[in-house]
Amino acid sequence: SRVGAVEVALADSDIQAVDLKVEYLVNPLAVDITQPRLQWTLQALNKTKQNLSQKAYQILVATDRQNLDKNIGNLWDSKKVVSDRTNHIKYGGTPLKAGMRAYWKVHVWDQNDRVLDKHPGHIGFWDKGLDASDWTAQWVGAPKGTQQQALKNLADIDANLIKSKPGLVPVLYLRKSFATNSKVKSAKLYATAQGAYKLAINGRDINKSVLDPEWTDYNKTIQYQAYDVTDELAAKNTISVTN
């Protein structure tokens, strides 16, 4: 029977590839480099067996899951590579355009040169990040002057001690409303700020980290983050940012 055939295929190999990562991340939404490094972990299918190892691997990368289900890598098919490496393997397929998603999986041959070629396998993905030319938006913010005047007027001091209690600097709060005219199939939000920011859509927190975009020299580099907000959008929406 068909079920029996699948069971035989699953018994052919002792290992499978799991915990797929791209640049050390699980399903990252913004990978800037054109040849990201891929890695995976080997998992034993039979916990009682020992001395298991990988003899070879094959990486398949496709534009959709349907191709992977058919073992078609229309973006990249590494073919069978005799190697025990499981990390730092550079993507060698068709370059991705900004915002494009690539799905991938790995076939691994065990120490006895057996592979789960009929097993669907674990599937991961990564999205290509934005290129410099894709950044067309302008910085938005409050008018200059939110910093306390007493701090702005400080100058070099020699012998005198100046004490000041200017109070807290006001928090920058931005809001914008927008509407969607039809059902949203997919929505991704790219965001950053000159300093820690908190982002919300319709009152729900989007970024869970409290230190985004993390420290850099803002005069040289500002990191950005990408968020999948497909499930957060309604017909009418309000996006808010505190900084």
Short mmCIF file of C-alpha atoms in Angstrom, two decimals:
data_model
loop_
_atom_site.label_atom_id
_atom_site.label_comp_id
_atom_site.label_asym_id
_atom_site.label_seq_id
_atom_site.Cartn_x
_atom_site.Cartn_y
_atom_site.Cartn_z
CA SER A 1 0.00 0.00 0.00
CA ARG A 2 0.97 3.64 -0.27
CA VAL A 3 1.26 3.95 3.49
CA GLY A 4 3.56 0.96 3.55
CA ALA A 5 5.78 2.53 0.88
CA VAL A 6 6.15 5.68 2.94
CA GLU A 7 7.03 3.67 6.01
CA VAL A 8 9.75 1.85 4.07
CA ALA A 9 11.18 5.17 2.86
CA LEU A 10 11.25 6.52 6.39
CA ALA A 11 13.13 3.42 7.54
CA ASP A 12 15.79 3.80 4.82
CA SER A 13 17.85 6.40 6.68
CA ASP A 14 18.81 6.95 10.29
CA ILE A 15 18.96 10.77 10.23
CA GLN A 16 17.13 13.83 8.94
CA ALA A 17 17.87 17.57 8.78
CA VAL A 18 16.01 19.77 11.27
CA ASP A 19 16.37 23.21 12.86
CA LEU A 20 17.07 24.93 9.56
CA LYS A 21 18.69 28.37 9.94
CA VAL A 22 19.82 31.16 7.63
CA GLU A 23 22.59 33.37 8.98
CA TYR A 24 21.98 31.76 12.39
CA LEU A 25 18.28 32.76 12.32
CA VAL A 26 15.09 30.73 11.94
CA ASN A 27 13.02 32.00 9.01
CA PRO A 28 14.49 35.53 8.94
CA LEU A 29 12.43 38.26 7.27
CA ALA A 30 15.24 40.51 6.04
CA VAL A 31 18.52 38.97 4.88
CA ASP A 32 20.60 41.64 3.15
CA ILE A 33 23.42 39.55 1.72
CA THR A 34 23.04 37.79 -1.63
CA GLN A 35 24.67 34.53 -0.55
CA PRO A 36 23.45 33.83 2.98
CA ARG A 37 24.94 30.93 4.92
CA LEU A 38 22.69 27.94 5.54
CA GLN A 39 22.87 25.44 8.36
CA TRP A 40 20.92 22.60 9.94
CA THR A 41 21.02 20.08 12.77
CA LEU A 42 20.98 16.32 12.37
CA GLN A 43 18.26 14.40 14.18
CA ALA A 44 18.25 10.65 14.71
CA LEU A 45 15.10 8.90 13.58
CA ASN A 46 15.82 5.99 15.89
CA LYS A 47 16.97 7.17 19.32
CA THR A 48 18.45 3.78 20.16
CA LYS A 49 21.05 3.89 17.36
CA GLN A 50 24.49 5.37 17.91
CA ASN A 51 27.47 6.56 15.85
CA LEU A 52 25.25 8.21 13.28
CA SER A 53 26.70 10.70 10.84
CA GLN A 54 26.05 12.60 7.64
CA LYS A 55 27.83 11.38 4.53
CA ALA A 56 26.31 13.79 2.00
CA TYR A 57 23.66 16.48 1.59
CA GLN A 58 21.50 18.11 -1.06
CA ILE A 59 19.99 21.59 -0.65
CA LEU A 60 16.83 22.51 -2.54
CA VAL A 61 15.66 26.13 -2.71
CA ALA A 62 12.41 27.11 -4.41
CA THR A 63 10.00 29.98 -4.88
CA ASP A 64 7.18 28.08 -3.18
CA ARG A 65 6.45 25.04 -1.04
CA GLN A 66 4.75 23.22 -3.90
CA ASN A 67 8.03 22.90 -5.77
CA LEU A 68 9.79 21.61 -2.67
CA ASP A 69 7.06 19.02 -2.14
CA LYS A 70 7.99 17.73 -5.60
CA ASN A 71 11.72 17.93 -4.77
CA ILE A 72 12.18 20.72 -7.31
CA GLY A 73 14.66 23.46 -6.47
CA ASN A 74 13.81 26.06 -9.12
CA LEU A 75 16.06 28.62 -7.41
CA TRP A 76 18.89 26.29 -6.48
CA ASP A 77 19.61 22.57 -6.48
CA SER A 78 23.02 21.86 -5.00
CA LYS A 79 22.81 18.25 -6.18
CA LYS A 80 24.35 15.59 -3.96
CA VAL A 81 27.44 16.94 -2.20
CA VAL A 82 29.64 14.41 -0.43
CA SER A 83 30.41 16.21 2.82
CA ASP A 84 29.65 16.05 6.53
CA ARG A 85 29.28 19.84 6.77
CA THR A 86 26.05 21.13 8.27
CA ASN A 87 26.78 24.86 8.58
CA HIS A 88 28.23 27.89 6.79
CA ILE A 89 27.11 26.60 3.40
CA LYS A 90 26.61 29.58 1.09
CA TYR A 91 23.50 29.84 -1.04
CA GLY A 92 24.55 29.33 -4.64
CA GLY A 93 21.36 29.86 -6.61
CA THR A 94 19.49 32.59 -8.45
CA PRO A 95 19.92 36.00 -6.74
CA LEU A 96 16.78 37.09 -4.90
CA LYS A 97 15.10 40.45 -5.39
CA ALA A 98 14.25 42.64 -2.42
CA GLY A 99 11.27 41.28 -0.48
CA MET A 100 11.34 37.92 -2.28
CA ARG A 101 10.88 34.77 -0.18
CA ALA A 102 12.86 31.58 -0.76
CA TYR A 103 11.77 28.23 0.70
CA TRP A 104 14.36 25.54 1.33
CA LYS A 105 14.95 22.05 2.67
CA VAL A 106 17.81 19.59 2.93
CA HIS A 107 18.16 15.91 2.05
CA VAL A 108 20.89 14.17 4.03
CA TRP A 109 22.53 10.81 3.40
CA ASP A 110 23.53 8.86 6.49
CA GLN A 111 26.73 6.92 7.17
CA ASN A 112 25.35 4.04 5.09
CA ASP A 113 24.62 6.34 2.12
CA ARG A 114 20.86 6.20 2.62
CA VAL A 115 18.53 9.18 2.19
CA LEU A 116 14.94 10.05 3.00
CA ASP A 117 14.28 11.07 -0.59
CA LYS A 118 10.53 10.49 -0.28
CA HIS A 119 10.18 12.25 3.05
CA PRO A 120 8.68 15.78 2.84
CA GLY A 121 11.35 17.06 5.19
CA HIS A 122 11.51 20.17 7.33
CA ILE A 123 11.04 23.36 5.33
CA GLY A 124 12.44 26.77 6.18
CA PHE A 125 12.47 30.11 4.41
CA TRP A 126 14.16 33.47 4.29
CA ASP A 127 13.18 36.83 2.80
CA LYS A 128 15.60 39.03 0.91
CA GLY A 129 16.11 42.33 2.70
CA LEU A 130 16.05 45.79 1.19
CA ASP A 131 18.87 47.11 -0.95
CA ALA A 132 20.15 50.66 -0.52
CA SER A 133 18.22 51.73 -3.62
CA ASP A 134 14.95 50.41 -2.12
CA TRP A 135 14.97 52.99 0.69
CA THR A 136 12.84 55.77 -0.79
CA ALA A 137 11.04 56.90 2.37
CA GLN A 138 12.10 59.94 4.39
CA TRP A 139 12.80 60.14 8.11
CA VAL A 140 9.81 61.37 10.12
CA GLY A 141 9.85 62.84 13.61
CA ALA A 142 8.94 65.73 15.86
CA PRO A 143 10.20 69.26 15.21
CA LYS A 144 13.61 70.01 16.64
CA GLY A 145 13.65 71.40 20.14
CA THR A 146 12.16 68.59 22.22
CA GLN A 147 15.35 68.46 24.27
CA GLN A 148 15.30 70.64 27.39
CA GLN A 149 16.68 74.11 26.73
CA ALA A 150 18.84 73.99 29.87
CA LEU A 151 20.74 71.02 28.43
CA LYS A 152 21.12 72.62 25.01
CA ASN A 153 22.69 75.74 26.54
CA LEU A 154 25.44 73.90 28.45
CA ALA A 155 28.93 75.06 27.50
CA ASP A 156 32.45 74.26 28.66
CA ILE A 157 32.84 74.80 32.40
CA ASP A 158 36.06 75.69 34.22
CA ALA A 159 35.78 76.38 37.95
CA ASN A 160 32.08 76.73 38.59
CA LEU A 161 29.64 73.89 39.23
CA ILE A 162 26.26 74.18 37.59
CA LYS A 163 23.32 72.26 39.00
CA SER A 164 20.19 71.89 36.96
CA LYS A 165 16.99 69.90 37.18
CA PRO A 166 15.53 70.30 33.73
CA GLY A 167 13.08 67.42 34.13
CA LEU A 168 12.47 64.51 31.79
CA VAL A 169 12.79 64.88 28.06
CA PRO A 170 9.34 64.34 26.49
CA VAL A 171 8.75 61.06 24.67
CA LEU A 172 8.30 61.29 20.91
CA TYR A 173 4.96 59.76 19.91
CA LEU A 174 3.89 59.32 16.28
CA ARG A 175 0.57 58.05 14.95
CA LYS A 176 -0.82 57.50 11.48
CA SER A 177 -4.10 55.97 10.32
CA PHE A 178 -4.58 54.09 7.08
CA ALA A 179 -7.12 51.77 5.46
CA THR A 180 -6.93 48.62 3.36
CA ASN A 181 -9.40 48.34 0.49
CA SER A 182 -9.29 44.56 0.20
CA LYS A 183 -8.19 41.46 2.08
CA VAL A 184 -4.46 41.56 2.73
CA LYS A 185 -2.59 38.52 1.44
CA SER A 186 0.75 39.48 2.93
CA ALA A 187 2.13 42.55 4.71
CA LYS A 188 5.61 43.25 5.96
CA LEU A 189 6.73 46.29 7.92
CA TYR A 190 10.29 47.63 7.85
CA ALA A 191 11.16 50.00 10.67
CA THR A 192 14.05 51.67 12.46
CA ALA A 193 14.80 54.75 14.53
CA GLN A 194 17.65 56.79 15.94
CA GLY A 195 17.35 55.18 19.34
CA ALA A 196 15.11 52.56 20.94
CA TYR A 197 11.56 52.52 19.63
CA LYS A 198 8.27 50.79 20.37
CA LEU A 199 5.97 49.95 17.50
CA ALA A 200 2.27 49.07 17.60
CA ILE A 201 -0.56 48.50 15.14
CA ASN A 202 -4.13 48.90 16.36
CA GLY A 203 -2.84 48.96 19.93
CA ARG A 204 -0.95 45.68 19.70
CA ASP A 205 2.82 45.59 20.18
CA ILE A 206 4.71 44.57 17.05
CA ASN A 207 8.34 44.52 18.20
CA LYS A 208 8.80 42.49 21.36
CA SER A 209 12.40 43.55 21.92
CA VAL A 210 12.92 46.64 24.08
CA LEU A 211 16.23 47.67 22.50
CA ASP A 212 15.43 47.78 18.77
CA PRO A 213 17.23 48.79 16.60
CA GLU A 214 20.17 47.97 18.90
CA TRP A 215 23.22 50.17 19.34
CA THR A 216 25.26 51.42 16.41
CA ASP A 217 27.02 54.67 15.57
CA TYR A 218 23.98 56.45 14.14
CA ASN A 219 26.24 58.74 12.11
CA LYS A 220 27.37 55.72 10.10
CA THR A 221 24.89 52.86 10.37
CA ILE A 222 21.35 52.30 11.58
CA GLN A 223 20.03 48.75 11.59
CA TYR A 224 16.45 48.08 10.58
CA GLN A 225 13.97 45.37 11.49
CA ALA A 226 11.30 43.55 9.48
CA TYR A 227 7.98 42.36 10.90
CA ASP A 228 5.26 40.18 9.39
CA VAL A 229 2.09 42.16 10.17
CA THR A 230 -0.33 40.29 7.92
CA ASP A 231 -2.52 39.13 10.81
CA GLU A 232 -2.48 42.55 12.49
CA LEU A 233 -4.25 44.49 9.75
CA ALA A 234 -7.96 45.26 9.55
CA ALA A 235 -10.03 47.45 7.24
CA LYS A 236 -9.05 50.54 9.27
CA ASN A 237 -5.71 50.70 11.06
CA THR A 238 -3.58 52.94 13.21
CA ILE A 239 0.18 52.57 13.48
CA SER A 240 1.96 54.20 16.41
CA VAL A 241 5.60 54.61 17.38
CA THR A 242 7.23 55.86 20.58
CA ASN A 243 10.88 56.86 20.52
#
